[in-house]
Amino acid sequence: MSDRDDSRPFPDLAAMPEVPADTLGLNAEEMRRLGHKVVDMVVDRAMARGQEPAILTGDAADLRARLGGPLPEAPGDPDAALDLMAEVALAHQQHGDHPRYFARVPGPAAFAAVLGEWMGTGFNTICASWGGASGPATVELVALDWLSGMLGMPGETEGVLLSGGSMGNLTGFAVARAEMGAGVAYLTDQTHASLPRNLRALGFAEDEIARLPADDRWRMSAEALRAAVARDRAAGRRPMMVVATAGSTNTGAVDPLPGIAEICAAEGLWLHVDGAYGGPAAITEEGRAALAGLERADSLALDPHKWLFQPYDLGVCLVTRPGALERAFSIHPEYLRDVREGAGEVNFGDRSLELSRRSRALKLWMSLRTYGAGRFRDAVRAGLELAETAEAMLRAAPETWEVVTPAQLGIVCFAGRGADAAAHEAAARTLAESGYACVTTTSLGGRSVLRLCTINPLTTEADLRGTLDRLAAAL
């Protein structure tokens, strides 16, 4: 039994023998000064992020010359290094939290999450075994429970935090294969490109990856899925898993989850849902309606570093079959015998391929404790409404724009009247190079379109108007 007073989380520093504060030599006063400087730099940048370029790409040779050089052998000036990092390295990137960054899927991180990330890094936190990280593991369990509840997932849902959607989906696929055995996985031509790659990496043969054509709303067709399963059974193949999408990257489309879930239940298939960007919409009433059936997934991947306002990186894999994660990933070497878990304890190193893993949960936990779930719901709802506002602006100028896909989960696709792919790409490039905003082009059924993703709650109607006006001028 320990005689430690747990009401005092930190020791009495005055009563302890003096030890160096930094492993490699900085003194405590310098550590504090530099730490305060970093906080000031981060907050100053956050206050000015609407004035910086939405995206800035540098010349490879120039960046290498400014950031590289001979290996530093002697100690250098940390202030100069921080300045160089901020002014050169960190300036040349896409700023996913910029209010006019509409490309791909933005990452508008909130500051309370940054604080959680800093604490985890500063305390050199690991979250692998219960014995080595019972506090961080509890934070992860709590954050997963809160997130599952916000999404409306079943009470028995378990999960693990990962780097992002690629690893979240791969983890779900690995669990499905461990539970179900080998077989055919069904997806569509609108499924994110990383998912077929994940399947191939797990050893799925090409004839075990069935790509179905999307319907005229860019969704998986339940009828086409049912027919494909029947054809494969008749041909002697073994259907195993359906990969549905809850918010496609191209259009924000949601596959018909209730119908797909019925097919999976009738055919004995695993239902995996990729909700990497769109899944968090389910925390709102409007999003829950659009994502009806999400709760029937056997596994679900999503990225809180997108629509839940967390700093990169943070992905999640949720599994609704208790114990399935551990059955797929747990290891029992002799050198980890002393860190086996007991009742209510979780070794997160047994829930994915990551054994040495940092505590990604601290930032999500800190955010929910600081802002409350209601503010998250309001922020997600604002993203839904912004896309609807953008669609209304486009429809109000039919001589300039054509809406190709309506606002769906914060995404709207449109085309310049009479514009081709070259014109769209040139206009998007001109806009990005101006620094004002960033949008992307994509292709739907061979047709070039422009695309806005409006999930940043700091974006205003004026930002949308200014972006569309500049695009129109560049066409």
GROMACS .gro file of C-alpha atoms in nm:
model
  475
    1MET     CA    1   0.000   0.000   0.000
    2SER     CA    2   0.141   0.340  -0.097
    3ASP     CA    3   0.152   0.613   0.169
    4ARG     CA    4   0.149   0.885  -0.097
    5ASP     CA    5  -0.107   1.162  -0.053
    6ASP     CA    6  -0.291   1.147  -0.388
    7SER     CA    7  -0.446   1.488  -0.322
    8ARG     CA    8  -0.100   1.627  -0.405
    9PRO     CA    9  -0.031   1.532  -0.767
   10PHE     CA   10   0.315   1.689  -0.769
   11PRO     CA   11   0.600   1.653  -0.519
   12ASP     CA   12   0.727   1.935  -0.301
   13LEU     CA   13   1.008   2.066  -0.521
   14ALA     CA   14   1.171   2.253  -0.236
   15ALA     CA   15   1.216   1.930  -0.042
   16MET     CA   16   1.376   1.738  -0.326
   17PRO     CA   17   1.743   1.729  -0.427
   18GLU     CA   18   1.811   1.957  -0.722
   19VAL     CA   19   1.830   1.777  -1.059
   20PRO     CA   20   1.874   1.926  -1.405
   21ALA     CA   21   1.544   2.045  -1.548
   22ASP     CA   22   1.628   1.951  -1.907
   23THR     CA   23   1.769   1.620  -2.026
   24LEU     CA   24   2.023   1.791  -2.251
   25GLY     CA   25   2.106   2.103  -2.061
   26LEU     CA   26   1.866   2.401  -2.077
   27ASN     CA   27   1.809   2.553  -1.734
   28ALA     CA   28   1.463   2.601  -1.588
   29GLU     CA   29   1.459   2.978  -1.638
   30GLU     CA   30   1.544   2.943  -2.007
   31MET     CA   31   1.286   2.666  -2.046
   32ARG     CA   32   1.014   2.891  -1.904
   33ARG     CA   33   1.117   3.187  -2.118
   34LEU     CA   34   1.118   2.984  -2.437
   35GLY     CA   35   0.790   2.817  -2.346
   36HIS     CA   36   0.623   3.155  -2.293
   37LYS     CA   37   0.762   3.272  -2.626
   38VAL     CA   38   0.606   2.973  -2.802
   39VAL     CA   39   0.267   3.045  -2.644
   40ASP     CA   40   0.287   3.407  -2.756
   41MET     CA   41   0.384   3.309  -3.108
   42VAL     CA   42   0.098   3.060  -3.136
   43VAL     CA   43  -0.166   3.300  -3.002
   44ASP     CA   44  -0.036   3.589  -3.214
   45ARG     CA   45  -0.058   3.370  -3.521
   46ALA     CA   46  -0.412   3.257  -3.428
   47MET     CA   47  -0.525   3.618  -3.399
   48ALA     CA   48  -0.388   3.697  -3.745
   49ARG     CA   49  -0.470   3.377  -3.933
   50GLY     CA   50  -0.736   3.545  -4.148
   51GLN     CA   51  -0.468   3.780  -4.282
   52GLU     CA   52  -0.207   3.515  -4.370
   53PRO     CA   53  -0.226   3.325  -4.700
   54ALA     CA   54  -0.473   3.038  -4.691
   55ILE     CA   55  -0.200   2.827  -4.851
   56LEU     CA   56   0.164   2.902  -4.930
   57THR     CA   57   0.392   2.665  -5.119
   58GLY     CA   58   0.765   2.733  -5.130
   59ASP     CA   59   1.044   2.654  -5.374
   60ALA     CA   60   1.220   2.331  -5.274
   61ALA     CA   61   1.573   2.463  -5.322
   62ASP     CA   62   1.503   2.788  -5.140
   63LEU     CA   63   1.341   2.615  -4.843
   64ARG     CA   64   1.624   2.365  -4.818
   65ALA     CA   65   1.880   2.647  -4.824
   66ARG     CA   66   1.703   2.843  -4.551
   67LEU     CA   67   1.615   2.554  -4.323
   68GLY     CA   68   1.907   2.319  -4.389
   69GLY     CA   69   2.282   2.356  -4.405
   70PRO     CA   70   2.555   2.163  -4.228
   71LEU     CA   71   2.468   1.954  -3.925
   72PRO     CA   72   2.480   2.183  -3.618
   73GLU     CA   73   2.760   2.048  -3.401
   74ALA     CA   74   2.771   2.315  -3.129
   75PRO     CA   75   2.477   2.464  -2.935
   76GLY     CA   76   2.285   2.731  -3.125
   77ASP     CA   77   2.041   3.012  -3.054
   78PRO     CA   78   1.696   2.865  -2.972
   79ASP     CA   79   1.525   3.203  -3.028
   80ALA     CA   80   1.663   3.222  -3.380
   81ALA     CA   81   1.557   2.863  -3.443
   82LEU     CA   82   1.202   2.932  -3.323
   83ASP     CA   83   1.179   3.242  -3.540
   84LEU     CA   84   1.305   3.053  -3.844
   85MET     CA   85   1.059   2.774  -3.778
   86ALA     CA   86   0.763   3.013  -3.756
   87GLU     CA   87   0.859   3.248  -4.036
   88VAL     CA   88   0.976   2.992  -4.291
   89ALA     CA   89   0.887   2.630  -4.213
   90LEU     CA   90   0.542   2.681  -4.065
   91ALA     CA   91   0.448   2.964  -4.299
   92HIS     CA   92   0.485   2.742  -4.606
   93GLN     CA   93   0.191   2.508  -4.570
   94GLN     CA   94  -0.183   2.486  -4.612
   95HIS     CA   95  -0.349   2.658  -4.320
   96GLY     CA   96  -0.649   2.436  -4.262
   97ASP     CA   97  -0.779   2.663  -3.986
   98HIS     CA   98  -0.787   2.971  -4.214
   99PRO     CA   99  -1.148   3.094  -4.249
  100ARG     CA  100  -1.115   3.088  -4.629
  101TYR     CA  101  -0.946   2.751  -4.661
  102PHE     CA  102  -1.217   2.554  -4.842
  103ALA     CA  103  -0.997   2.290  -5.010
  104ARG     CA  104  -1.002   1.918  -4.938
  105VAL     CA  105  -1.129   1.906  -4.577
  106PRO     CA  106  -1.020   2.189  -4.343
  107GLY     CA  107  -0.878   2.133  -3.996
  108PRO     CA  108  -0.994   2.432  -3.788
  109ALA     CA  109  -0.835   2.339  -3.455
  110ALA     CA  110  -0.949   2.495  -3.126
  111PHE     CA  111  -0.703   2.633  -2.871
  112ALA     CA  112  -0.813   2.422  -2.573
  113ALA     CA  113  -0.719   2.117  -2.778
  114VAL     CA  114  -0.377   2.270  -2.841
  115LEU     CA  115  -0.334   2.301  -2.464
  116GLY     CA  116  -0.412   1.933  -2.418
  117GLU     CA  117  -0.161   1.843  -2.689
  118TRP     CA  118   0.107   2.058  -2.525
  119MET     CA  119   0.046   1.896  -2.187
  120GLY     CA  120   0.080   1.548  -2.329
  121THR     CA  121   0.403   1.638  -2.507
  122GLY     CA  122   0.543   1.831  -2.213
  123PHE     CA  123   0.478   1.545  -1.973
  124ASN     CA  124   0.625   1.299  -2.227
  125THR     CA  125   0.306   1.097  -2.208
  126ILE     CA  126   0.271   0.745  -2.342
  127CYS     CA  127  -0.053   0.548  -2.356
  128ALA     CA  128   0.028   0.185  -2.429
  129SER     CA  129  -0.029  -0.026  -2.117
  130TRP     CA  130  -0.253   0.028  -1.817
  131GLY     CA  131   0.039  -0.030  -1.581
  132GLY     CA  132   0.245   0.238  -1.754
  133ALA     CA  133  -0.033   0.488  -1.827
  134SER     CA  134  -0.343   0.431  -1.618
  135GLY     CA  135  -0.423   0.805  -1.611
  136PRO     CA  136  -0.387   0.870  -1.985
  137ALA     CA  137  -0.566   0.541  -2.059
  138THR     CA  138  -0.860   0.650  -1.845
  139VAL     CA  139  -0.870   0.983  -2.030
  140GLU     CA  140  -0.886   0.792  -2.360
  141LEU     CA  141  -1.163   0.564  -2.234
  142VAL     CA  142  -1.363   0.865  -2.115
  143ALA     CA  143  -1.308   1.059  -2.439
  144LEU     CA  144  -1.414   0.756  -2.644
  145ASP     CA  145  -1.727   0.712  -2.431
  146TRP     CA  146  -1.817   1.080  -2.468
  147LEU     CA  147  -1.759   1.074  -2.844
  148SER     CA  148  -1.957   0.753  -2.895
  149GLY     CA  149  -2.245   0.898  -2.698
  150MET     CA  150  -2.244   1.223  -2.896
  151LEU     CA  151  -2.258   1.022  -3.220
  152GLY     CA  152  -2.543   0.802  -3.098
  153MET     CA  153  -2.344   0.480  -3.113
  154PRO     CA  154  -2.446   0.175  -2.903
  155GLY     CA  155  -2.346   0.169  -2.538
  156GLU     CA  156  -2.114  -0.129  -2.584
  157THR     CA  157  -1.902   0.055  -2.843
  158GLU     CA  158  -1.526   0.037  -2.788
  159GLY     CA  159  -1.255   0.228  -2.967
  160VAL     CA  160  -0.901   0.347  -3.008
  161LEU     CA  161  -0.746   0.678  -3.112
  162LEU     CA  162  -0.513   0.680  -3.410
  163SER     CA  163  -0.341   0.919  -3.649
  164GLY     CA  164  -0.630   0.975  -3.888
  165GLY     CA  165  -0.880   0.826  -4.128
  166SER     CA  166  -0.630   0.607  -4.312
  167MET     CA  167  -0.528   0.426  -3.994
  168GLY     CA  168  -0.882   0.438  -3.854
  169ASN     CA  169  -1.019   0.261  -4.159
  170LEU     CA  170  -0.727   0.017  -4.179
  171THR     CA  171  -0.785  -0.073  -3.814
  172GLY     CA  172  -1.154  -0.136  -3.878
  173PHE     CA  173  -1.071  -0.353  -4.179
  174ALA     CA  174  -0.820  -0.555  -3.979
  175VAL     CA  175  -1.076  -0.618  -3.705
  176ALA     CA  176  -1.336  -0.719  -3.965
  177ARG     CA  177  -1.098  -0.969  -4.123
  178ALA     CA  178  -0.998  -1.109  -3.784
  179GLU     CA  179  -1.364  -1.156  -3.689
  180MET     CA  180  -1.504  -1.265  -4.025
  181GLY     CA  181  -1.217  -1.428  -4.213
  182ALA     CA  182  -1.113  -1.361  -4.570
  183GLY     CA  183  -1.363  -1.255  -4.834
  184VAL     CA  184  -1.483  -0.982  -5.067
  185ALA     CA  185  -1.512  -0.617  -4.957
  186TYR     CA  186  -1.762  -0.394  -5.139
  187LEU     CA  187  -1.713  -0.021  -5.195
  188THR     CA  188  -1.783   0.236  -5.468
  189ASP     CA  189  -1.594   0.456  -5.709
  190GLN     CA  190  -1.656   0.743  -5.464
  191THR     CA  191  -1.485   0.566  -5.172
  192HIS     CA  192  -1.179   0.755  -5.050
  193ALA     CA  193  -0.866   0.649  -5.239
  194SER     CA  194  -0.686   0.545  -4.920
  195LEU     CA  195  -0.934   0.266  -4.848
  196PRO     CA  196  -0.856   0.032  -5.140
  197ARG     CA  197  -0.490   0.088  -5.055
  198ASN     CA  198  -0.561  -0.022  -4.698
  199LEU     CA  199  -0.732  -0.335  -4.823
  200ARG     CA  200  -0.439  -0.421  -5.049
  201ALA     CA  201  -0.196  -0.362  -4.760
  202LEU     CA  202  -0.394  -0.612  -4.552
  203GLY     CA  203  -0.359  -0.874  -4.824
  204PHE     CA  204  -0.692  -0.844  -5.004
  205ALA     CA  205  -0.653  -0.966  -5.361
  206GLU     CA  206  -0.783  -0.748  -5.643
  207ASP     CA  207  -1.082  -0.980  -5.696
  208GLU     CA  208  -1.165  -0.935  -5.326
  209ILE     CA  209  -1.207  -0.558  -5.370
  210ALA     CA  210  -1.538  -0.506  -5.548
  211ARG     CA  211  -1.580  -0.151  -5.679
  212LEU     CA  212  -1.944  -0.067  -5.749
  213PRO     CA  213  -2.048   0.232  -5.961
  214ALA     CA  214  -2.209   0.512  -5.762
  215ASP     CA  215  -2.568   0.608  -5.842
  216ASP     CA  216  -2.673   0.942  -5.989
  217ARG     CA  217  -2.643   1.101  -5.643
  218TRP     CA  218  -2.286   0.970  -5.603
  219ARG     CA  219  -2.390   0.713  -5.341
  220MET     CA  220  -2.367   0.337  -5.312
  221SER     CA  221  -2.676   0.173  -5.457
  222ALA     CA  222  -2.832  -0.083  -5.223
  223GLU     CA  223  -2.974  -0.263  -5.527
  224ALA     CA  224  -2.633  -0.281  -5.696
  225LEU     CA  225  -2.480  -0.407  -5.371
  226ARG     CA  226  -2.740  -0.681  -5.334
  227ALA     CA  227  -2.687  -0.793  -5.692
  228ALA     CA  228  -2.306  -0.794  -5.654
  229VAL     CA  229  -2.325  -1.008  -5.340
  230ALA     CA  230  -2.553  -1.256  -5.517
  231ARG     CA  231  -2.320  -1.272  -5.820
  232ASP     CA  232  -2.016  -1.335  -5.601
  233ARG     CA  233  -2.187  -1.611  -5.405
  234ALA     CA  234  -2.294  -1.776  -5.729
  235ALA     CA  235  -1.935  -1.753  -5.857
  236GLY     CA  236  -1.799  -1.924  -5.544
  237ARG     CA  237  -1.657  -1.613  -5.380
  238ARG     CA  238  -1.723  -1.527  -5.016
  239PRO     CA  239  -1.875  -1.182  -4.947
  240MET     CA  240  -1.734  -1.050  -4.618
  241MET     CA  241  -1.761  -0.672  -4.570
  242VAL     CA  242  -1.933  -0.362  -4.703
  243VAL     CA  243  -1.745  -0.031  -4.685
  244ALA     CA  244  -2.001   0.249  -4.678
  245THR     CA  245  -1.927   0.621  -4.680
  246ALA     CA  246  -2.081   0.879  -4.447
  247GLY     CA  247  -1.980   1.199  -4.622
  248SER     CA  248  -1.775   1.144  -4.935
  249THR     CA  249  -1.476   1.371  -4.992
  250ASN     CA  250  -1.594   1.464  -5.341
  251THR     CA  251  -1.953   1.568  -5.272
  252GLY     CA  252  -2.043   1.505  -4.908
  253ALA     CA  253  -2.279   1.227  -5.020
  254VAL     CA  254  -2.395   0.971  -4.764
  255ASP     CA  255  -2.453   0.613  -4.871
  256PRO     CA  256  -2.802   0.478  -4.783
  257LEU     CA  257  -2.692   0.331  -4.452
  258PRO     CA  258  -3.024   0.179  -4.335
  259GLY     CA  259  -3.067  -0.020  -4.657
  260ILE     CA  260  -2.703  -0.127  -4.658
  261ALA     CA  261  -2.728  -0.232  -4.294
  262GLU     CA  262  -3.031  -0.448  -4.377
  263ILE     CA  263  -2.836  -0.623  -4.654
  264CYS     CA  264  -2.540  -0.678  -4.421
  265ALA     CA  265  -2.766  -0.825  -4.153
  266ALA     CA  266  -2.940  -1.056  -4.400
  267GLU     CA  267  -2.618  -1.169  -4.568
  268GLY     CA  268  -2.401  -1.195  -4.256
  269LEU     CA  269  -2.160  -0.919  -4.368
  270TRP     CA  270  -1.953  -0.678  -4.162
  271LEU     CA  271  -2.060  -0.314  -4.207
  272HIS     CA  272  -1.774  -0.066  -4.193
  273VAL     CA  273  -1.852   0.306  -4.229
  274ASP     CA  274  -1.593   0.561  -4.334
  275GLY     CA  275  -1.705   0.880  -4.161
  276ALA     CA  276  -1.360   1.036  -4.158
  277TYR     CA  277  -1.483   1.386  -4.229
  278GLY     CA  278  -1.864   1.352  -4.226
  279GLY     CA  279  -1.922   1.134  -3.921
  280PRO     CA  280  -1.910   1.417  -3.664
  281ALA     CA  281  -2.218   1.573  -3.826
  282ALA     CA  282  -2.412   1.308  -3.633
  283ILE     CA  283  -2.366   1.509  -3.313
  284THR     CA  284  -2.632   1.751  -3.445
  285GLU     CA  285  -2.999   1.679  -3.500
  286GLU     CA  286  -2.971   1.769  -3.868
  287GLY     CA  287  -2.662   1.556  -3.917
  288ARG     CA  288  -2.811   1.262  -3.726
  289ALA     CA  289  -3.101   1.260  -3.974
  290ALA     CA  290  -2.863   1.266  -4.272
  291LEU     CA  291  -2.655   0.987  -4.118
  292ALA     CA  292  -2.942   0.764  -4.005
  293GLY     CA  293  -2.818   0.408  -3.971
  294LEU     CA  294  -2.469   0.505  -3.858
  295GLU     CA  295  -2.533   0.335  -3.525
  296ARG     CA  296  -2.570   0.000  -3.705
  297ALA     CA  297  -2.207  -0.004  -3.817
  298ASP     CA  298  -1.984  -0.281  -3.688
  299SER     CA  299  -1.692  -0.039  -3.720
  300LEU     CA  300  -1.668   0.333  -3.785
  301ALA     CA  301  -1.372   0.556  -3.865
  302LEU     CA  302  -1.368   0.932  -3.820
  303ASP     CA  303  -1.123   1.221  -3.790
  304PRO     CA  304  -1.170   1.462  -3.498
  305HIS     CA  305  -0.888   1.671  -3.652
  306LYS     CA  306  -1.144   1.777  -3.911
  307TRP     CA  307  -1.498   1.851  -3.795
  308LEU     CA  308  -1.433   1.818  -3.422
  309PHE     CA  309  -1.174   2.095  -3.425
  310GLN     CA  310  -0.869   1.909  -3.298
  311PRO     CA  311  -0.505   1.972  -3.402
  312TYR     CA  312  -0.346   1.717  -3.632
  313ASP     CA  313  -0.335   1.433  -3.586
  314LEU     CA  314  -0.636   1.252  -3.443
  315GLY     CA  315  -0.836   0.968  -3.593
  316VAL     CA  316  -1.072   0.720  -3.430
  317CYS     CA  317  -1.182   0.365  -3.494
  318LEU     CA  318  -1.500   0.264  -3.309
  319VAL     CA  319  -1.614  -0.099  -3.298
  320THR     CA  320  -1.956  -0.207  -3.174
  321ARG     CA  321  -1.857  -0.568  -3.105
  322PRO     CA  322  -1.707  -0.579  -2.754
  323GLY     CA  323  -1.361  -0.732  -2.737
  324ALA     CA  324  -1.310  -0.739  -3.114
  325LEU     CA  325  -1.025  -0.487  -3.107
  326GLU     CA  326  -0.831  -0.690  -2.852
  327ARG     CA  327  -0.902  -1.015  -3.035
  328ALA     CA  328  -0.748  -0.864  -3.348
  329PHE     CA  329  -0.446  -0.689  -3.198
  330SER     CA  330  -0.353  -0.811  -2.849
  331ILE     CA  331  -0.004  -0.951  -2.793
  332HIS     CA  332   0.133  -1.138  -2.492
  333PRO     CA  333   0.514  -1.140  -2.490
  334GLU     CA  334   0.698  -1.239  -2.176
  335TYR     CA  335   0.851  -0.893  -2.137
  336LEU     CA  336   0.503  -0.736  -2.104
  337ARG     CA  337   0.373  -0.991  -1.854
  338ASP     CA  338   0.381  -0.742  -1.568
  339VAL     CA  339   0.154  -0.493  -1.744
  340ARG     CA  340  -0.147  -0.717  -1.810
  341GLU     CA  341  -0.472  -0.541  -1.737
  342GLY     CA  342  -0.743  -0.629  -1.485
  343ALA     CA  343  -1.115  -0.556  -1.473
  344GLY     CA  344  -1.197  -0.212  -1.613
  345GLU     CA  345  -0.839  -0.162  -1.729
  346VAL     CA  346  -0.733  -0.131  -2.093
  347ASN     CA  347  -0.397  -0.173  -2.260
  348PHE     CA  348  -0.443   0.050  -2.565
  349GLY     CA  349  -0.137  -0.110  -2.718
  350ASP     CA  350  -0.366  -0.412  -2.766
  351ARG     CA  351  -0.624  -0.220  -2.969
  352SER     CA  352  -0.425  -0.132  -3.282
  353LEU     CA  353  -0.090  -0.184  -3.452
  354GLU     CA  354   0.060   0.097  -3.241
  355LEU     CA  355   0.235  -0.019  -2.926
  356SER     CA  356   0.440   0.289  -2.842
  357ARG     CA  357   0.170   0.553  -2.876
  358ARG     CA  358   0.128   0.903  -2.744
  359SER     CA  359  -0.187   1.013  -2.567
  360ARG     CA  360  -0.398   1.170  -2.841
  361ALA     CA  361  -0.699   1.172  -2.608
  362LEU     CA  362  -0.577   1.458  -2.389
  363LYS     CA  363  -0.665   1.724  -2.646
  364LEU     CA  364  -1.015   1.588  -2.714
  365TRP     CA  365  -1.085   1.548  -2.341
  366MET     CA  366  -0.955   1.899  -2.272
  367SER     CA  367  -1.173   2.042  -2.550
  368LEU     CA  368  -1.492   1.878  -2.427
  369ARG     CA  369  -1.418   1.981  -2.068
  370THR     CA  370  -1.347   2.339  -2.176
  371TYR     CA  371  -1.615   2.410  -2.437
  372GLY     CA  372  -1.886   2.154  -2.364
  373ALA     CA  373  -2.065   1.936  -2.618
  374GLY     CA  374  -2.318   2.210  -2.695
  375ARG     CA  375  -2.056   2.438  -2.843
  376PHE     CA  376  -1.931   2.155  -3.063
  377ARG     CA  377  -2.285   2.098  -3.189
  378ASP     CA  378  -2.328   2.467  -3.266
  379ALA     CA  379  -1.997   2.475  -3.454
  380VAL     CA  380  -2.084   2.169  -3.665
  381ARG     CA  381  -2.429   2.312  -3.736
  382ALA     CA  382  -2.264   2.635  -3.855
  383GLY     CA  383  -2.065   2.435  -4.111
  384LEU     CA  384  -2.383   2.275  -4.244
  385GLU     CA  385  -2.548   2.615  -4.276
  386LEU     CA  386  -2.247   2.774  -4.447
  387ALA     CA  387  -2.264   2.523  -4.731
  388GLU     CA  388  -2.633   2.598  -4.775
  389THR     CA  389  -2.552   2.969  -4.784
  390ALA     CA  390  -2.285   2.909  -5.048
  391GLU     CA  391  -2.533   2.710  -5.257
  392ALA     CA  392  -2.785   2.994  -5.235
  393MET     CA  393  -2.520   3.243  -5.351
  394LEU     CA  394  -2.435   3.020  -5.648
  395ARG     CA  395  -2.797   2.972  -5.748
  396ALA     CA  396  -2.850   3.348  -5.729
  397ALA     CA  397  -2.600   3.393  -6.016
  398PRO     CA  398  -2.711   3.137  -6.280
  399GLU     CA  399  -2.540   3.332  -6.555
  400THR     CA  400  -2.205   3.264  -6.382
  401TRP     CA  401  -2.247   2.940  -6.190
  402GLU     CA  402  -2.414   2.601  -6.210
  403VAL     CA  403  -2.469   2.398  -5.892
  404VAL     CA  404  -2.361   2.043  -5.973
  405THR     CA  405  -2.426   1.883  -5.632
  406PRO     CA  406  -2.629   2.054  -5.359
  407ALA     CA  407  -2.499   2.133  -5.012
  408GLN     CA  408  -2.439   1.806  -4.828
  409LEU     CA  409  -2.258   1.782  -4.494
  410GLY     CA  410  -2.072   2.107  -4.550
  411ILE     CA  411  -1.973   2.049  -4.915
  412VAL     CA  412  -2.111   2.199  -5.237
  413CYS     CA  413  -1.981   2.135  -5.590
  414PHE     CA  414  -2.033   2.382  -5.874
  415ALA     CA  415  -1.905   2.478  -6.217
  416GLY     CA  416  -1.842   2.798  -6.401
  417ARG     CA  417  -2.100   2.841  -6.675
  418GLY     CA  418  -1.927   2.711  -6.989
  419ALA     CA  419  -1.593   2.655  -6.810
  420ASP     CA  420  -1.381   2.345  -6.871
  421ALA     CA  421  -1.125   2.169  -6.649
  422ALA     CA  422  -0.840   2.396  -6.756
  423ALA     CA  423  -1.041   2.707  -6.671
  424HIS     CA  424  -1.144   2.569  -6.332
  425GLU     CA  425  -0.788   2.468  -6.244
  426ALA     CA  426  -0.648   2.804  -6.353
  427ALA     CA  427  -0.907   2.994  -6.148
  428ALA     CA  428  -0.839   2.781  -5.837
  429ARG     CA  429  -0.463   2.831  -5.883
  430THR     CA  430  -0.500   3.208  -5.924
  431LEU     CA  431  -0.710   3.225  -5.608
  432ALA     CA  432  -0.460   3.018  -5.406
  433GLU     CA  433  -0.162   3.219  -5.530
  434SER     CA  434  -0.336   3.540  -5.425
  435GLY     CA  435  -0.342   3.410  -5.068
  436TYR     CA  436  -0.705   3.515  -5.021
  437ALA     CA  437  -0.859   3.167  -5.022
  438CYS     CA  438  -0.805   2.811  -5.133
  439VAL     CA  439  -1.051   2.582  -5.312
  440THR     CA  440  -1.000   2.259  -5.503
  441THR     CA  441  -1.127   2.112  -5.824
  442THR     CA  442  -1.245   1.756  -5.866
  443SER     CA  443  -1.414   1.540  -6.126
  444LEU     CA  444  -1.762   1.391  -6.117
  445GLY     CA  445  -1.845   1.146  -6.391
  446GLY     CA  446  -1.569   1.292  -6.603
  447ARG     CA  447  -1.691   1.648  -6.553
  448SER     CA  448  -1.466   1.908  -6.390
  449VAL     CA  449  -1.617   2.094  -6.095
  450LEU     CA  450  -1.508   2.336  -5.826
  451ARG     CA  451  -1.570   2.243  -5.466
  452LEU     CA  452  -1.614   2.422  -5.133
  453CYS     CA  453  -1.588   2.254  -4.793
  454THR     CA  454  -1.724   2.497  -4.534
  455ILE     CA  455  -1.673   2.335  -4.195
  456ASN     CA  456  -1.479   2.619  -4.028
  457PRO     CA  457  -1.711   2.796  -3.781
  458LEU     CA  458  -1.505   3.117  -3.819
  459THR     CA  459  -1.598   3.147  -4.188
  460THR     CA  460  -1.840   3.431  -4.265
  461GLU     CA  461  -2.080   3.503  -4.548
  462ALA     CA  462  -1.839   3.777  -4.656
  463ASP     CA  463  -1.564   3.514  -4.684
  464LEU     CA  464  -1.787   3.305  -4.910
  465ARG     CA  465  -1.889   3.604  -5.120
  466GLY     CA  466  -1.532   3.725  -5.161
  467THR     CA  467  -1.415   3.380  -5.263
  468LEU     CA  468  -1.688   3.331  -5.524
  469ASP     CA  469  -1.636   3.681  -5.663
  470ARG     CA  470  -1.263   3.621  -5.708
  471LEU     CA  471  -1.321   3.284  -5.867
  472ALA     CA  472  -1.569   3.435  -6.111
  473ALA     CA  473  -1.322   3.709  -6.202
  474ALA     CA  474  -1.050   3.449  -6.265
  475LEU     CA  475  -1.261   3.235  -6.501
   0.00000   0.00000   0.00000
